[in-house]
Short mmCIF file of the C-alpha atoms (twelve columns), coordinates in Angstrom:
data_MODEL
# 
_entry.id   MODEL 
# 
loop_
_atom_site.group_PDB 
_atom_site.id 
_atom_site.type_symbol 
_atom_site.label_atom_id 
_atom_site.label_alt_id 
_atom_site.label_comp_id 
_atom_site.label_asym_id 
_atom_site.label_seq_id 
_atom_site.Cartn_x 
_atom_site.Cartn_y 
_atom_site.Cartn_z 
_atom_site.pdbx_PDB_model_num 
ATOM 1   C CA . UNK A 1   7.043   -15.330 -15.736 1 
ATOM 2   C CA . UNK A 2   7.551   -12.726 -17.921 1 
ATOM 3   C CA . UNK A 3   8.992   -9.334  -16.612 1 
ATOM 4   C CA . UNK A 4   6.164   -7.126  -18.545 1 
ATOM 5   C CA . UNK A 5   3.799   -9.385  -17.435 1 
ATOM 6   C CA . UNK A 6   4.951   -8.931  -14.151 1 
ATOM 7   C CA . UNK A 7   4.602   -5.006  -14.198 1 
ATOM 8   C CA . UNK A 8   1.507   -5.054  -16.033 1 
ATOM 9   C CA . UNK A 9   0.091   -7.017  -13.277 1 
ATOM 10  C CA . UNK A 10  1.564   -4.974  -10.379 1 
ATOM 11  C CA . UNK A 11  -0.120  -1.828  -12.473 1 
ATOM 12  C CA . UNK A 12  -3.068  -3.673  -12.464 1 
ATOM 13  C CA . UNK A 13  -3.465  -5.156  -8.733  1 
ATOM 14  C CA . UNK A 14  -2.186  -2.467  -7.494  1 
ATOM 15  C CA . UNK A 15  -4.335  0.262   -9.261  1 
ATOM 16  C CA . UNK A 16  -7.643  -2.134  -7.576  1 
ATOM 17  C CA . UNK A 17  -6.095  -2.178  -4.073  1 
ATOM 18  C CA . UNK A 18  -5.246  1.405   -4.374  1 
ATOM 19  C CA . UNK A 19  -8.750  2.733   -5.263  1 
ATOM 20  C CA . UNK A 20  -10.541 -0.204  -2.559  1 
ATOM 21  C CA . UNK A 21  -8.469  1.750   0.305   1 
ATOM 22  C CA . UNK A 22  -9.715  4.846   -0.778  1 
ATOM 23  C CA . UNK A 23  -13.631 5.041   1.111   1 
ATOM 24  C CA . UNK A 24  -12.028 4.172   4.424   1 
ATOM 25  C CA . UNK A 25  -10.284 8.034   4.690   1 
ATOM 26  C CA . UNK A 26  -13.500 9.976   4.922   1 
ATOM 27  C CA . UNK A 27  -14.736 6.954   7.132   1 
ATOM 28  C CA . UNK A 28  -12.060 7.072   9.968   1 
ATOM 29  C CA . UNK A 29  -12.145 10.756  9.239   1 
ATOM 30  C CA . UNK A 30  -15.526 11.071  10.190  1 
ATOM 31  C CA . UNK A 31  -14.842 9.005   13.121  1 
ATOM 32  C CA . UNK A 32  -11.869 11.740  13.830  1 
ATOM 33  C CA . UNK A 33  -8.993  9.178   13.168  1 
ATOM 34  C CA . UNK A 34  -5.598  9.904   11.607  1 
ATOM 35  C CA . UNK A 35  -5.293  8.316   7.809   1 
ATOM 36  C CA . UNK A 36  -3.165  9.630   5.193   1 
ATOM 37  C CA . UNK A 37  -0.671  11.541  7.096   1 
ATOM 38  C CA . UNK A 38  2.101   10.808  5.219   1 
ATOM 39  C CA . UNK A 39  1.016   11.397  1.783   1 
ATOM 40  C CA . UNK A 40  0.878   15.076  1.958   1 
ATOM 41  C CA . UNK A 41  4.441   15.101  3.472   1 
ATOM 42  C CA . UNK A 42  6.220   12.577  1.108   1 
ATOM 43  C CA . UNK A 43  4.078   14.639  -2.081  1 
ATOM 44  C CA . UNK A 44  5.945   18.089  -0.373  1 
ATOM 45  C CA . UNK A 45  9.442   16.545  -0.405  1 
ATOM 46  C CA . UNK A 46  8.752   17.081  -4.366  1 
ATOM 47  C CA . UNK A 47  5.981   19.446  -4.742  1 
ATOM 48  C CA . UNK A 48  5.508   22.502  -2.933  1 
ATOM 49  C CA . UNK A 49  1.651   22.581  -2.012  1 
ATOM 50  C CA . UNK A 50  0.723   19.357  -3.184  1 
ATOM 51  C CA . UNK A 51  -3.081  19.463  -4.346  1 
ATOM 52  C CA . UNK A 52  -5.358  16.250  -4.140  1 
ATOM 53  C CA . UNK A 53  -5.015  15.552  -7.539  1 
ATOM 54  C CA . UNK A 54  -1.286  15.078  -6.989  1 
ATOM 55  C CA . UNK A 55  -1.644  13.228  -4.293  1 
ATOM 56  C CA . UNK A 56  -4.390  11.116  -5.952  1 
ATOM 57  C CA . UNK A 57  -1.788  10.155  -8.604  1 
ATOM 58  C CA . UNK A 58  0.902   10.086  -6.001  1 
ATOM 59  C CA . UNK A 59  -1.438  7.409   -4.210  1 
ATOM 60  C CA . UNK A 60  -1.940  5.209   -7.314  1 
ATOM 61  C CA . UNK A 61  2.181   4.781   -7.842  1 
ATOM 62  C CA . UNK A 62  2.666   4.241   -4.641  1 
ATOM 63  C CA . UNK A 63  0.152   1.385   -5.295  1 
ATOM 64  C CA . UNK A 64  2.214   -0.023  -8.382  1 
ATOM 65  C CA . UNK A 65  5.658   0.151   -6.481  1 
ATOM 66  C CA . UNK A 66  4.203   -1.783  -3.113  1 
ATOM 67  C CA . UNK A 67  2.541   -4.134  -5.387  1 
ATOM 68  C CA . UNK A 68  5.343   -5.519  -7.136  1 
ATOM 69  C CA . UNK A 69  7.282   -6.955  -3.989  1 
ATOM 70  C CA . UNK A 70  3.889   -8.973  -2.493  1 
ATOM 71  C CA . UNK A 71  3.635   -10.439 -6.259  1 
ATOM 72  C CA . UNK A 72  7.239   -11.823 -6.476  1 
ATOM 73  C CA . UNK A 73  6.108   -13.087 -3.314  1 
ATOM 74  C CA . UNK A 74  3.337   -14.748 -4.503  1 
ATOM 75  C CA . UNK A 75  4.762   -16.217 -7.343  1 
ATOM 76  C CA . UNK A 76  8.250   -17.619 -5.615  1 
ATOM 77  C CA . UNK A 77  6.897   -18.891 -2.699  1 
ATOM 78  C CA . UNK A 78  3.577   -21.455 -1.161  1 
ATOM 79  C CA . UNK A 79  2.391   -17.854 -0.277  1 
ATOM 80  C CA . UNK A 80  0.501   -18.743 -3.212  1 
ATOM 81  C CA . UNK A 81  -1.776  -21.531 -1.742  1 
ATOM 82  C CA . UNK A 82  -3.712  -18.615 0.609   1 
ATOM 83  C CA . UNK A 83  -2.567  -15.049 -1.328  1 
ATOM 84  C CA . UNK A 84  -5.471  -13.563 0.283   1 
ATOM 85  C CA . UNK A 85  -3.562  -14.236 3.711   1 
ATOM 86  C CA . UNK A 86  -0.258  -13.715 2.084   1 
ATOM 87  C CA . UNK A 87  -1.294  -9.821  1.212   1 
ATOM 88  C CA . UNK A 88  -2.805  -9.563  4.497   1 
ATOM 89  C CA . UNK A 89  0.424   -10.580 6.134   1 
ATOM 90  C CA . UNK A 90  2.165   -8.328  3.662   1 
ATOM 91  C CA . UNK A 91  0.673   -5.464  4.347   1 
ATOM 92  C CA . UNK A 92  0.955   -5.795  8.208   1 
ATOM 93  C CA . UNK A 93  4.577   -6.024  7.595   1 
ATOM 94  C CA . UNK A 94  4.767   -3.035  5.343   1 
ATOM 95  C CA . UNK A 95  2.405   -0.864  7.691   1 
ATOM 96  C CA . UNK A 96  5.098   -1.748  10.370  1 
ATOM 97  C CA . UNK A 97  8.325   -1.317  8.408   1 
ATOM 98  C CA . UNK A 98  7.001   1.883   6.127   1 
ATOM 99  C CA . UNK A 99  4.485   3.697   8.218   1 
ATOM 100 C CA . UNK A 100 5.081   2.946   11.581  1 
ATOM 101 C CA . UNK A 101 8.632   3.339   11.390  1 
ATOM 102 C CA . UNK A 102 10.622  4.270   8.286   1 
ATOM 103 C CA . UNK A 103 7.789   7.484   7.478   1 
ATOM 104 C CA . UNK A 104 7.987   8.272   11.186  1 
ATOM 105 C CA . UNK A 105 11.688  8.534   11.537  1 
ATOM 106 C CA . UNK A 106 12.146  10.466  8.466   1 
ATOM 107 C CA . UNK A 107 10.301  12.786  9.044   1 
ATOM 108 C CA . UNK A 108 11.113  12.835  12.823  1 
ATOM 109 C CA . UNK A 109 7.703   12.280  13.956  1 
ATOM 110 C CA . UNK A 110 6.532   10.155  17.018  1 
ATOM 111 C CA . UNK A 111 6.023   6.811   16.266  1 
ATOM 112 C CA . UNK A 112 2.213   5.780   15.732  1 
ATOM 113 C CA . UNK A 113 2.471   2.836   18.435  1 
ATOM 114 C CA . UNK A 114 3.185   6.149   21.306  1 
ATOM 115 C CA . UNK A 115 0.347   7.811   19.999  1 
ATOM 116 C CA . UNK A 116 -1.850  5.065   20.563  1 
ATOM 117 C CA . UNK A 117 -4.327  2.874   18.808  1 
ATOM 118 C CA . UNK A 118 -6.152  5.604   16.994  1 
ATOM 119 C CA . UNK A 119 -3.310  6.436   15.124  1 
ATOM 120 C CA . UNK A 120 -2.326  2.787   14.629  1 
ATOM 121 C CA . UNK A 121 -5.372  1.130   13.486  1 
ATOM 122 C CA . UNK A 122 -6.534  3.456   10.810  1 
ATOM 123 C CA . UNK A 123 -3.243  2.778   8.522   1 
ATOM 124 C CA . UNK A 124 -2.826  -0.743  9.600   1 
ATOM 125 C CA . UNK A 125 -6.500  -1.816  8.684   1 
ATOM 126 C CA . UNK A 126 -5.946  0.260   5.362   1 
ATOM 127 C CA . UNK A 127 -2.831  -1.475  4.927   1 
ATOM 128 C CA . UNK A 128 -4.196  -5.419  5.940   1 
ATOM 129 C CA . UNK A 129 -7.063  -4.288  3.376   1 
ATOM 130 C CA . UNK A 130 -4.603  -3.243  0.404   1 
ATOM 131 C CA . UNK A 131 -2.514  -6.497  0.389   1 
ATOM 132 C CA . UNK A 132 -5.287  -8.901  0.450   1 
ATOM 133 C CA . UNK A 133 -6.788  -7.131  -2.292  1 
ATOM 134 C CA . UNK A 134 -3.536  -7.559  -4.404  1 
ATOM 135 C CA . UNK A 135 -3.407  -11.399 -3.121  1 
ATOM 136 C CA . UNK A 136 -7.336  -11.656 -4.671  1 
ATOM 137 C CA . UNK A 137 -6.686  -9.532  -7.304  1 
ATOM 138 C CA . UNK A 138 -3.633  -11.212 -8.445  1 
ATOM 139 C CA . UNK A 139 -5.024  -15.169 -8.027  1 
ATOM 140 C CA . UNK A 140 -5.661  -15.963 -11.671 1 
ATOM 141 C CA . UNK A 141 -1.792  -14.318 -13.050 1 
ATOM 142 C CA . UNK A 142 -0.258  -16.250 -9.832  1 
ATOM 143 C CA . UNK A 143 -1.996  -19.399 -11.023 1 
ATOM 144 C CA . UNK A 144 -0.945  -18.667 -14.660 1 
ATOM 145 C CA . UNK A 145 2.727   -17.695 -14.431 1 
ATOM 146 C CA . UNK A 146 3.810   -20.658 -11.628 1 
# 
């Protein structure tokens, strides 16, 4: 495995995942569930008055940068034999370690798990949904570079 492979890849699957996760904010939206809190808050640690744009792009890096970590992953471990399951797992574990705890913290915010499954399920479902895209996504560079 080659490193720029590697990154091209992770700027690839992770540019997919990114944009699949977008149609579920106006969904749970619409159904009057929290999604996206954090963006606008991590976007104003650098930006004053972050538009959407911004936090479009911001989105899409993110994307790249939480890729990366699921494809070493995939490539060093059997994780490759279901990556589907693999991302899945991935992003459960992310949701948990990122959004439900080191966002929350940071920012000194209540935890989503005391605020109840509304606030949980939105980002975790989003989150489930992102890494199994990267684990289909990926398949054919896992299969190539092992």
């Amino acid at each position: 495995m080659q490193p720029k492979a590697l990154l091209i890849e992770s700027f690839r699957s992770g540019t997919i995942a990114s944009l699949a996760i977008i149609p579920l904010s106006p969904l749970f939206n619409a159904a009057g569930l929290r999604i996206g809190h954090y963006g606008p808050k991590f976007a104003g640690l650098f930006f004053n008055d972050p538009q959407p744009w911004l936090l479009f792009v911001q989105h899409i890096v993110i994307g790249w940068v939480s890729a990366l970590p699921l494809l070493l992953i995939l490539l060093r471990t059997g994780a490759r034999r279901q990556p589907m399951l693999a991302g899945a797992l991935y992003g459960t574990a992310y949701y948990i370690a990122i959004n439900s705890l080191a966002l929350p913290m940071y920012f000194n915010d209540p935890l989503p798990w005391q605020l109840g499954a509304a606030t949980v399920l939105p980002s975790l479902i989003g989150h489930v949904i992102f890494g199994a895209v990267i684990g289909w996504t990926s398949r054919r560079f896992v299969a190539h570079s092992s």
